Every structure is written in structure tokens, then in C-alpha cells.
Amino acid sequence: MLDGGIKEKFLTLKQIKFNPFKHWGIISDLYKQSFPKEERIPFFGLGSYH
């Protein structure tokens, strides 16, 4: 049985899939949290460079 956190993440990903631009802030934050600053590459060319 999936715990609430995992289920919530899947729901968020499902919402992002249907409207990525509406949820760009969420995607961007998740991306920034997933990679240390020095390992980050521009995300689809739209990442911030600072």
C-alpha cells in the first residue's frame, strides 16, 4: 500500500503532465532540490543560471 506522500507525488506528476507550464514552479523547485547547484545543468534550456 502506497503511503500518502508517494501517492501525492504521483498525483502531482500527473497534474504536471497535463499542464507543465502551470506547474513550472513545482517542477523547477523539485529539480533544484534534486541536484546540487554545481551539478545542475540548464533544465530544458529554461533553467536559471544563478
Tab-separated table of C-alpha atoms in Angstrom:
chain	number	residue	atom	x	y	z
A	1	MET	CA	0.000	0.000	0.000
A	2	LEU	CA	1.412	3.359	-1.021
A	3	ASP	CA	1.809	5.915	1.691
A	4	GLY	CA	0.212	9.342	1.285
A	5	GLY	CA	3.448	11.077	0.356
A	6	ILE	CA	4.153	8.790	-2.577
A	7	LYS	CA	0.548	8.933	-3.755
A	8	GLU	CA	0.638	12.715	-3.515
A	9	LYS	CA	3.816	12.842	-5.609
A	10	PHE	CA	2.247	10.693	-8.308
A	11	LEU	CA	-0.799	12.955	-8.328
A	12	THR	CA	1.441	15.997	-8.662
A	13	LEU	CA	3.342	14.379	-11.535
A	14	LYS	CA	0.054	13.515	-13.224
A	15	GLN	CA	-1.096	17.131	-12.952
A	16	ILE	CA	2.245	18.379	-14.259
A	17	LYS	CA	1.990	16.023	-17.226
A	18	PHE	CA	-1.285	17.617	-18.288
A	19	ASN	CA	-0.238	21.218	-17.680
A	20	PRO	CA	3.532	21.568	-17.278
A	21	PHE	CA	3.595	25.341	-17.620
A	22	LYS	CA	1.009	25.850	-14.892
A	23	HIS	CA	3.181	23.771	-12.574
A	24	TRP	CA	6.549	25.065	-13.779
A	25	GLY	CA	7.378	26.426	-10.321
A	26	ILE	CA	6.874	22.977	-8.792
A	27	ILE	CA	8.987	21.314	-11.475
A	28	SER	CA	11.711	23.915	-11.074
A	29	ASP	CA	11.776	23.551	-7.279
A	30	LEU	CA	11.909	19.751	-7.473
A	31	TYR	CA	14.738	19.978	-9.995
A	32	LYS	CA	16.711	22.398	-7.819
A	33	GLN	CA	16.211	20.130	-4.789
A	34	SER	CA	17.299	17.056	-6.755
A	35	PHE	CA	20.689	18.348	-7.863
A	36	PRO	CA	23.400	20.279	-6.009
A	37	LYS	CA	23.947	23.666	-7.594
A	38	GLU	CA	27.326	22.691	-9.058
A	39	GLU	CA	25.856	19.604	-10.768
A	40	ARG	CA	22.871	21.407	-12.220
A	41	ILE	CA	22.536	21.877	-15.955
A	42	PRO	CA	20.047	24.203	-17.636
A	43	PHE	CA	16.694	22.435	-17.411
A	44	PHE	CA	15.300	22.239	-20.953
A	45	GLY	CA	17.185	25.462	-21.601
A	46	LEU	CA	14.822	27.286	-19.254
A	47	GLY	CA	16.730	26.840	-16.004
A	48	SER	CA	18.021	29.850	-14.139
A	49	TYR	CA	21.755	30.409	-14.371
A	50	HIS	CA	22.318	31.855	-10.896
